Coordinates of C-alpha atoms in Angstrom, one line a residue:
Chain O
X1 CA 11.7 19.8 10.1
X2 CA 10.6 18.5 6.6
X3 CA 7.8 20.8 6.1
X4 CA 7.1 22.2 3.1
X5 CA 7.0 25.8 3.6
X6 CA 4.9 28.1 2.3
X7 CA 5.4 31.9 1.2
X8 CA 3.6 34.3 2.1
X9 CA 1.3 33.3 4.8
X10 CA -1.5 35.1 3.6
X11 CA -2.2 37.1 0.3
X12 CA -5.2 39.1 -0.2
X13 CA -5.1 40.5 -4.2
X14 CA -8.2 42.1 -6.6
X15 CA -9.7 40.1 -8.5
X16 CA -7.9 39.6 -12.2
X17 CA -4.7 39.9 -10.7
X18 CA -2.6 37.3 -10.4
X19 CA -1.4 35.5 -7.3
X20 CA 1.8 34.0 -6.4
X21 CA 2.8 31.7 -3.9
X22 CA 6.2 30.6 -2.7
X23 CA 7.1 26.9 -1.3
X24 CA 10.2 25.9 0.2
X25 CA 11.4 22.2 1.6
X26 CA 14.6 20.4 3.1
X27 CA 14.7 17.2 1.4
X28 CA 15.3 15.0 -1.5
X29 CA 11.7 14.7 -3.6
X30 CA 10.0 12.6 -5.9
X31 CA 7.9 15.2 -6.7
X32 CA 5.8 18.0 -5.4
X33 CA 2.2 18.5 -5.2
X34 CA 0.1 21.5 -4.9
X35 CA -3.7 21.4 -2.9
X36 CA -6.3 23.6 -2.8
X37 CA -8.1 24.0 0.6
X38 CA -11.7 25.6 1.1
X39 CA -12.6 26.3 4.8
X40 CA -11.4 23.6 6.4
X41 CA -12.5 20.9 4.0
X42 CA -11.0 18.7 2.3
X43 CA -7.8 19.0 0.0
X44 CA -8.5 19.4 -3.9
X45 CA -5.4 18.2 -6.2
X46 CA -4.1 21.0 -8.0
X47 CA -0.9 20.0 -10.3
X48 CA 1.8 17.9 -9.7
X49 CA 5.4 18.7 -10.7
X50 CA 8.0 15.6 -10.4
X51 CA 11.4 16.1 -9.5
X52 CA 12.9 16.3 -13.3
X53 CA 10.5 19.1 -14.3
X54 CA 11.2 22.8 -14.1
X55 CA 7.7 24.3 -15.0
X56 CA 4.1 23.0 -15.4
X57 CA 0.8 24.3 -16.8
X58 CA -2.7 23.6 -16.3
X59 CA -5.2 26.1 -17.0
X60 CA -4.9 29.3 -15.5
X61 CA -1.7 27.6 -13.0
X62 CA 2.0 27.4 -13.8
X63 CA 4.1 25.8 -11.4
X64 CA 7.7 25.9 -11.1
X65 CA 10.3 23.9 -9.7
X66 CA 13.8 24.2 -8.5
X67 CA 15.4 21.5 -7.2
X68 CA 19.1 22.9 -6.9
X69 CA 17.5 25.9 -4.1
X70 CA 14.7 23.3 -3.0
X71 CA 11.8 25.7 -4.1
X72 CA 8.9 26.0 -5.7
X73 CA 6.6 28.1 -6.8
X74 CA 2.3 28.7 -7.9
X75 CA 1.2 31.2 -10.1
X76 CA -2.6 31.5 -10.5
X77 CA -3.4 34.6 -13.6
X78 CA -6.7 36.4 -13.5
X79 CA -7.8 35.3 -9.9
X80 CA -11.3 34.9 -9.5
X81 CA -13.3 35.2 -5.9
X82 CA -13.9 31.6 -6.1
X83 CA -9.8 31.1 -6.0
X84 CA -10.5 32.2 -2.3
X85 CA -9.0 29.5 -0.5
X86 CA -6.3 27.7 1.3
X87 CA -2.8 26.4 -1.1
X88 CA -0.3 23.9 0.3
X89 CA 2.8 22.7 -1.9
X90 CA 3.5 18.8 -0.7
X91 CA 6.8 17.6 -1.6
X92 CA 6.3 13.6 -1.9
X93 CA 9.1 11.6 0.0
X94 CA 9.7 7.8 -0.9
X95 CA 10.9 6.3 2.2
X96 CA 13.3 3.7 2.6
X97 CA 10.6 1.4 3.8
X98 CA 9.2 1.6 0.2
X99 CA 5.9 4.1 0.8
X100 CA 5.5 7.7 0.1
X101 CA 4.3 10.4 2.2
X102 CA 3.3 13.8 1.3
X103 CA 4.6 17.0 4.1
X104 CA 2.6 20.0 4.0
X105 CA 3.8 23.2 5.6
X106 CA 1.0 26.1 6.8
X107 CA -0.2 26.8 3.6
X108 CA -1.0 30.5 2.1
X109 CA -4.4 32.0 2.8
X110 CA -5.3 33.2 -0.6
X111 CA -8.3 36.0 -0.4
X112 CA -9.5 37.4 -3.8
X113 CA -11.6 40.6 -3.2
X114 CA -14.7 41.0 -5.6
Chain U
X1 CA -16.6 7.1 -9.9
X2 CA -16.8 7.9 -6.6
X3 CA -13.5 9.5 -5.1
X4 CA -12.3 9.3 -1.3
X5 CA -14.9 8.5 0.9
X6 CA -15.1 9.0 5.0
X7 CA -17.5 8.6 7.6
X8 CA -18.7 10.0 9.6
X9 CA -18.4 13.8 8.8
X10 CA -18.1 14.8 12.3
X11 CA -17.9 13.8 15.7
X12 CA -17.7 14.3 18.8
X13 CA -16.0 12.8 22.2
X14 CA -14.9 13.3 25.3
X15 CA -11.6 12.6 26.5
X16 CA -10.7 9.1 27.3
X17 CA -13.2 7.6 24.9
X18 CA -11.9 5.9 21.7
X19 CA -12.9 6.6 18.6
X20 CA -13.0 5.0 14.8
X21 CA -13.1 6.8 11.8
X22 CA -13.6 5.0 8.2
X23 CA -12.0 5.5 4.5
X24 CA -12.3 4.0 1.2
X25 CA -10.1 4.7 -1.8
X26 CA -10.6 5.8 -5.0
X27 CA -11.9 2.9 -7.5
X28 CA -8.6 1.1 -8.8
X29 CA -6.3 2.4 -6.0
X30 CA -4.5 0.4 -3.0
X31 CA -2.5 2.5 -1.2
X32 CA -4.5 4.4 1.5
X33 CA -2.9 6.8 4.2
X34 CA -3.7 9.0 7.0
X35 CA -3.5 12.9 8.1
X36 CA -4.1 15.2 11.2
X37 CA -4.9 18.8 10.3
X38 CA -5.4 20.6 13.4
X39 CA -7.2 24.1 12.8
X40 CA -4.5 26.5 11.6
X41 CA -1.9 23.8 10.5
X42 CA -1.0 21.8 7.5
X43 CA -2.0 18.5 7.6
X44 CA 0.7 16.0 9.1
X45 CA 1.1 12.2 8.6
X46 CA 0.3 9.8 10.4
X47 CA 0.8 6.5 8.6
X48 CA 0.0 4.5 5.5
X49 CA -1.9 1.3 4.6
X50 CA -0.8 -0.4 1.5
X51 CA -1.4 -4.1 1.7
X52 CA -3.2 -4.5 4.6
X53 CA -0.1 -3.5 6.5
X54 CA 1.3 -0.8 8.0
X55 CA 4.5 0.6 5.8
X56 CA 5.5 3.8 7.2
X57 CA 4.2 6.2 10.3
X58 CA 4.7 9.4 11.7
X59 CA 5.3 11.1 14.7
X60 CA 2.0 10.1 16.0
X61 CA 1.8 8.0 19.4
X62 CA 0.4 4.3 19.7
X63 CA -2.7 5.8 20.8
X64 CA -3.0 5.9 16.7
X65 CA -3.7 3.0 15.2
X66 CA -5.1 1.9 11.5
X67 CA -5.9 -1.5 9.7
X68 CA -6.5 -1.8 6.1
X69 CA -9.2 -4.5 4.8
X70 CA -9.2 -6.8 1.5
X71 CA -11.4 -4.5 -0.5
X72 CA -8.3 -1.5 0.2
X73 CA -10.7 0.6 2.9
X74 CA -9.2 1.5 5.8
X75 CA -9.9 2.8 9.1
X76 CA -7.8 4.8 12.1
X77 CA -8.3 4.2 15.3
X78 CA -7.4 6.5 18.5
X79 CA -7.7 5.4 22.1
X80 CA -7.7 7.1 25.0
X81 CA -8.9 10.8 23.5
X82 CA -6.8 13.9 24.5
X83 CA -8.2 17.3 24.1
X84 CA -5.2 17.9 21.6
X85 CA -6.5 15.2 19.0
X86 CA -9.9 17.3 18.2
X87 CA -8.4 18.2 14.2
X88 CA -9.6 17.6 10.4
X89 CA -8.9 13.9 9.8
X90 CA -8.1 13.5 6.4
X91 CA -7.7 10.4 4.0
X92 CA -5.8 10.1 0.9
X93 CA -5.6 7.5 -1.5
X94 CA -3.3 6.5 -4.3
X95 CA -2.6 4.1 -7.4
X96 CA -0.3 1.3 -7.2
X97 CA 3.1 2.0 -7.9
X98 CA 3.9 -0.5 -10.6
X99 CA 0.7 1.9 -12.5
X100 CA 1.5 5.5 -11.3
X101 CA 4.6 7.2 -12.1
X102 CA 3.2 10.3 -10.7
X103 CA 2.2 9.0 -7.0
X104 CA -0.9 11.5 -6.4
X105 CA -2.9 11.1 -3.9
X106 CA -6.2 12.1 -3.8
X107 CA -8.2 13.4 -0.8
X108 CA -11.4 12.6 0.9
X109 CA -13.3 15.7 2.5
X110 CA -11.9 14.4 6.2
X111 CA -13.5 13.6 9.5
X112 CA -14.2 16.3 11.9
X113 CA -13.2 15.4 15.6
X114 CA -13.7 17.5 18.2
X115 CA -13.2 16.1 21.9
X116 CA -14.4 17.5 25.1

């Protein structure tokens, strides 16, 4: 499998504590990608990390990256309720036949309690 | 500026029938491809569209089949409906690759099959 997988499956926190999910893949990347889902619709861009980057900010998000283990990892601080939601990490493959396809794994179920 | 678009929102179908489901891309962007999320999953891919041709596909069965129009919109097409194809159909779009050094690709809010 090329999945990106994702650790832990599901996560239920208070909210202002932080959150952390884990993403592992298989393959060589361009970069990797992290997605917001709410309730089965559609996927929100969080951050993007490429493949010669080791940590990333935006807001209240810091990815990390680690190519030599093939992980990465999310860190949202002071979770809201409204963080409630779905997070897949996409490693991005280029393929040989010159396009680029993202591979998501089961994502974490994030649930921030009021 | 409008992101990804899709129509319609949802559907429904019974097995056999075929069905056709519609995309366009982000202003400025060209290269459009496809997912399956079935409820529970991650989505999986299925193919993309970048020039009005086909450059790569997944594991997906030539019951799935796309075209990509002048103006970069796309649509997927699936014959011969299982019950196993009812899933979130999603549509992502991205910049030309000469322009983006990051490659993101940008989500519509998906297509809701369900077959019977």
């Amino acid at each position: 499998s090329q999945q990106g997988e994702e650790d832990p499956q599901a996560l239920s926190i208070q909210e202002g504590e932080n959150a952390t999910m884990n993403c592992s893949y298989k393959t060589s990347i361009n970069n990797l990608q992290w997605y917001r889902q709410n309730s089965g619709r559609g996927l929100v861009h969080l951050i993007l990390i490429r493949s010669n980057e080791r940590e990333k900010h935006s807001g209240r998000l810091r990815v990390t990256l680690d190519t030599s283990k093939k992980s990465s990892s999310l860190l949202i601080t002071a979770s809201r309720a409204a963080d409630t939601a779905s997070y897949f990490c996409a490693p991005l493959m280029l393929t040989q036949g010159g396009s680029e396809k993202l591979v998501f794994g089961k994502g974490t179920k994030l649930t921030v309690n009021p | 500026d409008a992101g990804v678009t899709q129509s319609p929102t949802h559907l429904i179908k019974t097995r056999g029938q075929q069905v056709t489901l519609r995309c366009s891309p982000k202003s400025g962007h060209d290269t459009v491809s496809w997912y399956q999320q079935a409820l529970g999953q991650g989505p999986q891919f299925i193919f993309q569209y970048y020039e009005e041709e086909e450059r790569q596909r997944g594991n997906f069965p030539d019951r799935f089949s796309g075209h990509q129009f002048p103006n970069y919109s796309s649509e997927l097409n699936v014959n011969a409906l299982l019950l196993g194809d009812s899933a979130l159909y999603l549509c992502a779009s991205s910049r030309p690759r000469v322009f983006a050094q990051s490659l993101t690709q940008y989500f519509g809010p998906g297509t809701r099959l369900t077959v019977l």
